[in-house]
Structures are given as structure tokens and as C-alpha cells.
Amino acid sequence: MRKRVRTIVGKNPAAYPRFSLIFSLWLLFIWFAAFGDFSWVSLIGGTAIAIAIQWLFPLPHQSKTWHVRVVPLAWLVVRFLWDMAKAGLHVAYLVIFSPPRKDGIVECQVRSVNPVYISILVAMTSLIPGTIVVQVDRPHRRIFLHVLDMEYQGGIAGVREATAAQETRILRALAPNSVLSETGLKERRHDGRSN
């Protein structure tokens, strides 16, 4: 019987429920945040809901989408928080003192056509005060950003450079080696050199 189960599951892995510990913990966190109750009853109920959600709405298997690298991920988070803080202070300055400024829309090329990485890039870019993504053109690998105070951002070249650097950090932190190769990036070893 064990052999038969392997054969059935091997034919279409997306057709069978997938239980993920990390996703279960995330759903449990959402449950606690929604109800604000950290009791045994809430823990048992939240766990049951997390399992039921994964059983009723199974996620497809995504074997080639993620390859989390801890050091690049930490750098991505630290740099993102720094960019948010710096941009937030600049936007506050603009609001309080109202200096003359020039805003604009900038077209930026992206390396990947994968919707997962583009979505992460768009979300992180839009969360930084003073920039918002107004259009995504996935087939042509480009996004369009509205930028507040172009001069502060380094002009068109500065915006493009910052966007490319952000995407590079995302890909180095989360993309598998095959995606890094496809996008022209090489995986960095722990000693800082490229493979």
C-alpha cells in the first residue's frame, strides 16, 4: 500500500493537501493577532483553523521559487528598513517645509519576469515613502514608478539604480541558483566571491 500511495502522489503533487509548519505558524500568528487572546483554547482553535485552511485550500508545490539565503535576507531587511526610515524623514521634511521640488515618473527595467519576485519588488518599492509603482509591464520586464522629489533620489539614473539594487538584493536573498543564472546574477559564496 505504501508503494501505491507514493505512485499516486508522484503523479500530481498539487492535487493533494500540503501542510507546512511555517505556513501553519503564520496562520496561527494571524489568528492570535486577530483575536488578541493567547489562551489554550485559542491555540487549539487556531491550530485547527490553520490545518483546515491548508486542507481545504492546498497550495501548489513551488519547488523552484524559493531558496532562502540567511545573510542576504538579513541584508535585504536591514537595507529596506534603512531606506524606509531615510525616505520617511525626507518626506516629512517636504511636508513641513514645502521646498520646491520636481516629481516624475520613471521607467525601470527589471531582471526577472517571475511574478513572485516582481510582486515583492513592487511591494517593497511602494512601501518606501516617496515612491509608488504605477504600472507593471511584465512581458517587457519593466515597472513605472512615481517618484517624489527626483533630485533627492538622484534623478532618473538614481531611481533606476536604486530599483535595480533592490531587485538584486531580493533575488540574492530568495531566488534559487537557476533564477540567479537566468537574470545574470551569480550566487555569492560566504567569503564574498562569486561562483
Short mmCIF file of C-alpha atoms in Angstrom, two decimals:
data_model
loop_
_atom_site.label_atom_id
_atom_site.label_comp_id
_atom_site.label_asym_id
_atom_site.label_seq_id
_atom_site.Cartn_x
_atom_site.Cartn_y
_atom_site.Cartn_z
CA MET A 1 0.00 0.00 0.00
CA ARG A 2 2.83 2.40 0.75
CA LYS A 3 4.19 2.00 -2.78
CA ARG A 4 0.76 2.75 -4.28
CA VAL A 5 0.43 5.96 -2.26
CA ARG A 6 3.82 7.16 -3.48
CA THR A 7 2.80 6.45 -7.07
CA ILE A 8 -0.47 8.36 -6.75
CA VAL A 9 1.14 11.34 -5.04
CA GLY A 10 4.00 11.34 -7.53
CA LYS A 11 1.63 11.82 -10.47
CA ASN A 12 0.11 15.11 -9.35
CA PRO A 13 1.57 16.51 -6.14
CA ALA A 14 -0.52 19.69 -6.35
CA ALA A 15 -3.74 17.66 -6.13
CA TYR A 16 -3.05 16.56 -2.55
CA PRO A 17 -3.10 18.69 0.60
CA ARG A 18 0.23 20.16 1.66
CA PHE A 19 0.85 21.00 5.28
CA SER A 20 3.62 23.45 6.00
CA LEU A 21 4.84 24.13 9.51
CA ILE A 22 5.91 27.66 8.60
CA PHE A 23 2.57 28.44 6.93
CA SER A 24 0.74 26.92 9.91
CA LEU A 25 2.70 29.13 12.31
CA TRP A 26 1.96 32.16 10.14
CA LEU A 27 -1.77 31.38 10.14
CA LEU A 28 -1.64 30.85 13.91
CA PHE A 29 0.08 34.23 14.31
CA ILE A 30 -2.69 35.85 12.25
CA TRP A 31 -5.27 34.08 14.43
CA PHE A 32 -3.70 35.41 17.64
CA ALA A 33 -3.34 38.91 16.16
CA ALA A 34 -6.99 38.96 15.06
CA PHE A 35 -8.41 37.85 18.41
CA GLY A 36 -5.74 39.13 20.79
CA ASP A 37 -6.24 36.10 23.04
CA PHE A 38 -3.30 33.86 23.96
CA SER A 39 -5.08 31.01 25.75
CA TRP A 40 -5.04 27.23 25.31
CA VAL A 41 -8.47 27.37 23.71
CA SER A 42 -7.25 29.97 21.23
CA LEU A 43 -4.12 27.90 20.49
CA ILE A 44 -6.15 24.73 19.82
CA GLY A 45 -8.77 26.61 17.78
CA GLY A 46 -6.14 28.48 15.77
CA THR A 47 -4.23 25.27 15.05
CA ALA A 48 -7.43 23.55 13.89
CA ILE A 49 -8.25 26.50 11.63
CA ALA A 50 -4.70 26.54 10.20
CA ILE A 51 -4.91 22.82 9.38
CA ALA A 52 -8.41 23.18 7.92
CA ILE A 53 -7.33 26.08 5.69
CA GLN A 54 -4.40 24.09 4.33
CA TRP A 55 -6.58 21.04 3.78
CA LEU A 56 -9.43 22.93 2.08
CA PHE A 57 -7.22 25.29 0.07
CA PRO A 58 -3.97 23.45 -0.69
CA LEU A 59 -1.16 25.48 -2.16
CA PRO A 60 0.56 24.10 -5.27
CA HIS A 61 4.08 22.81 -4.93
CA GLN A 62 6.61 25.56 -5.69
CA SER A 63 9.94 23.79 -5.75
CA LYS A 64 11.91 26.31 -7.83
CA THR A 65 10.56 29.59 -6.50
CA TRP A 66 12.45 29.96 -3.21
CA HIS A 67 15.97 29.44 -1.98
CA VAL A 68 16.29 31.49 1.17
CA ARG A 69 19.81 32.66 1.98
CA VAL A 70 20.05 33.96 5.55
CA VAL A 71 22.81 36.57 5.20
CA PRO A 72 21.43 38.19 2.00
CA LEU A 73 17.92 38.08 3.53
CA ALA A 74 19.16 39.87 6.65
CA TRP A 75 20.89 42.46 4.47
CA LEU A 76 17.68 42.90 2.42
CA VAL A 77 15.65 43.57 5.57
CA VAL A 78 18.23 45.92 7.14
CA ARG A 79 18.68 47.92 3.93
CA PHE A 80 14.91 48.08 3.37
CA LEU A 81 14.32 49.41 6.90
CA TRP A 82 17.12 51.96 6.42
CA ASP A 83 15.65 53.11 3.08
CA MET A 84 12.20 53.41 4.67
CA ALA A 85 13.49 55.47 7.60
CA LYS A 86 15.59 57.76 5.40
CA ALA A 87 12.77 58.30 2.88
CA GLY A 88 10.24 58.83 5.68
CA LEU A 89 12.35 61.61 7.18
CA HIS A 90 12.75 63.23 3.76
CA VAL A 91 9.00 63.11 3.05
CA ALA A 92 8.35 64.61 6.50
CA TYR A 93 10.81 67.40 5.65
CA LEU A 94 8.97 68.03 2.35
CA VAL A 95 5.61 68.18 4.12
CA ILE A 96 6.77 70.51 6.89
CA PHE A 97 8.94 72.94 4.90
CA SER A 98 7.45 72.62 1.37
CA PRO A 99 10.65 73.32 -0.59
CA PRO A 100 10.42 73.45 -4.39
CA ARG A 101 10.74 70.01 -5.90
CA LYS A 102 10.32 68.17 -9.17
CA ASP A 103 8.34 64.92 -9.17
CA GLY A 104 8.31 62.45 -12.03
CA ILE A 105 7.51 59.04 -13.43
CA VAL A 106 10.47 56.78 -14.15
CA GLU A 107 10.60 53.61 -16.23
CA CYS A 108 12.83 50.97 -14.61
CA GLN A 109 13.93 47.70 -16.19
CA VAL A 110 13.71 44.56 -14.03
CA ARG A 111 15.73 41.37 -14.35
CA SER A 112 13.08 38.75 -13.66
CA VAL A 113 9.71 38.08 -15.29
CA ASN A 114 8.69 35.83 -12.40
CA PRO A 115 5.52 37.33 -10.86
CA VAL A 116 6.63 36.38 -7.33
CA TYR A 117 9.84 38.43 -7.43
CA ILE A 118 8.17 41.30 -9.30
CA SER A 119 5.41 41.38 -6.67
CA ILE A 120 7.96 41.52 -3.86
CA LEU A 121 9.86 44.30 -5.65
CA VAL A 122 6.66 46.27 -6.28
CA ALA A 123 5.50 45.89 -2.67
CA MET A 124 8.85 46.87 -1.17
CA THR A 125 9.26 49.81 -3.55
CA SER A 126 5.75 51.09 -2.84
CA LEU A 127 6.30 50.82 0.92
CA ILE A 128 9.21 53.26 0.75
CA PRO A 129 7.80 56.78 1.29
CA GLY A 130 8.06 58.98 -1.78
CA THR A 131 7.82 56.22 -4.38
CA ILE A 132 4.90 54.23 -5.68
CA VAL A 133 4.63 51.78 -8.55
CA VAL A 134 2.02 52.98 -11.04
CA GLN A 135 2.37 50.28 -13.70
CA VAL A 136 3.95 46.86 -14.17
CA ASP A 137 4.80 45.63 -17.66
CA ARG A 138 5.91 42.06 -17.01
CA PRO A 139 6.34 40.91 -20.65
CA HIS A 140 8.75 43.79 -21.31
CA ARG A 141 10.41 43.49 -17.89
CA ARG A 142 9.74 47.00 -16.68
CA ILE A 143 7.93 48.89 -13.97
CA PHE A 144 6.94 52.54 -13.82
CA LEU A 145 7.43 54.49 -10.59
CA HIS A 146 6.06 57.84 -9.47
CA VAL A 147 8.87 59.49 -7.55
CA LEU A 148 8.56 62.40 -5.15
CA ASP A 149 11.50 64.86 -5.38
CA MET A 150 13.53 63.47 -8.27
CA GLU A 151 16.62 65.48 -7.35
CA TYR A 152 16.82 63.91 -3.87
CA GLN A 153 16.51 60.45 -5.44
CA GLY A 154 19.45 61.14 -7.77
CA GLY A 155 17.38 61.83 -10.87
CA ILE A 156 16.28 59.17 -13.33
CA ALA A 157 19.61 57.33 -13.10
CA GLY A 158 19.49 57.27 -9.30
CA VAL A 159 15.94 55.88 -9.23
CA ARG A 160 16.84 53.19 -11.76
CA GLU A 161 19.99 52.29 -9.85
CA ALA A 162 18.14 52.06 -6.52
CA THR A 163 15.39 49.90 -8.05
CA ALA A 164 17.93 47.58 -9.70
CA ALA A 165 19.85 47.28 -6.43
CA GLN A 166 16.64 46.46 -4.53
CA GLU A 167 15.72 43.75 -7.04
CA THR A 168 19.25 42.33 -6.88
CA ARG A 169 19.00 42.10 -3.07
CA ILE A 170 15.61 40.36 -3.37
CA LEU A 171 16.90 37.83 -5.90
CA ARG A 172 20.10 37.12 -3.96
CA ALA A 173 18.06 36.60 -0.78
CA LEU A 174 15.22 34.48 -2.16
CA ALA A 175 15.82 33.15 -5.68
CA PRO A 176 17.27 29.72 -6.49
CA ASN A 177 20.56 29.46 -8.38
CA SER A 178 18.74 28.79 -11.67
CA VAL A 179 16.94 32.16 -11.44
CA LEU A 180 20.18 33.92 -10.49
CA SER A 181 21.79 32.48 -13.62
CA GLU A 182 18.81 33.44 -15.81
CA THR A 183 18.92 37.02 -14.55
CA GLY A 184 22.67 37.41 -14.97
CA LEU A 185 23.50 37.27 -11.27
CA LYS A 186 25.91 34.81 -9.77
CA GLU A 187 25.48 33.28 -6.35
CA ARG A 188 27.91 34.75 -3.85
CA ARG A 189 29.79 32.43 -1.58
CA HIS A 190 30.17 33.17 2.11
CA ASP A 191 33.66 34.57 1.53
CA GLY A 192 32.15 37.31 -0.69
CA ARG A 193 33.37 35.93 -4.02
CA SER A 194 31.01 34.89 -6.82
CA ASN A 195 30.69 31.31 -8.02
#
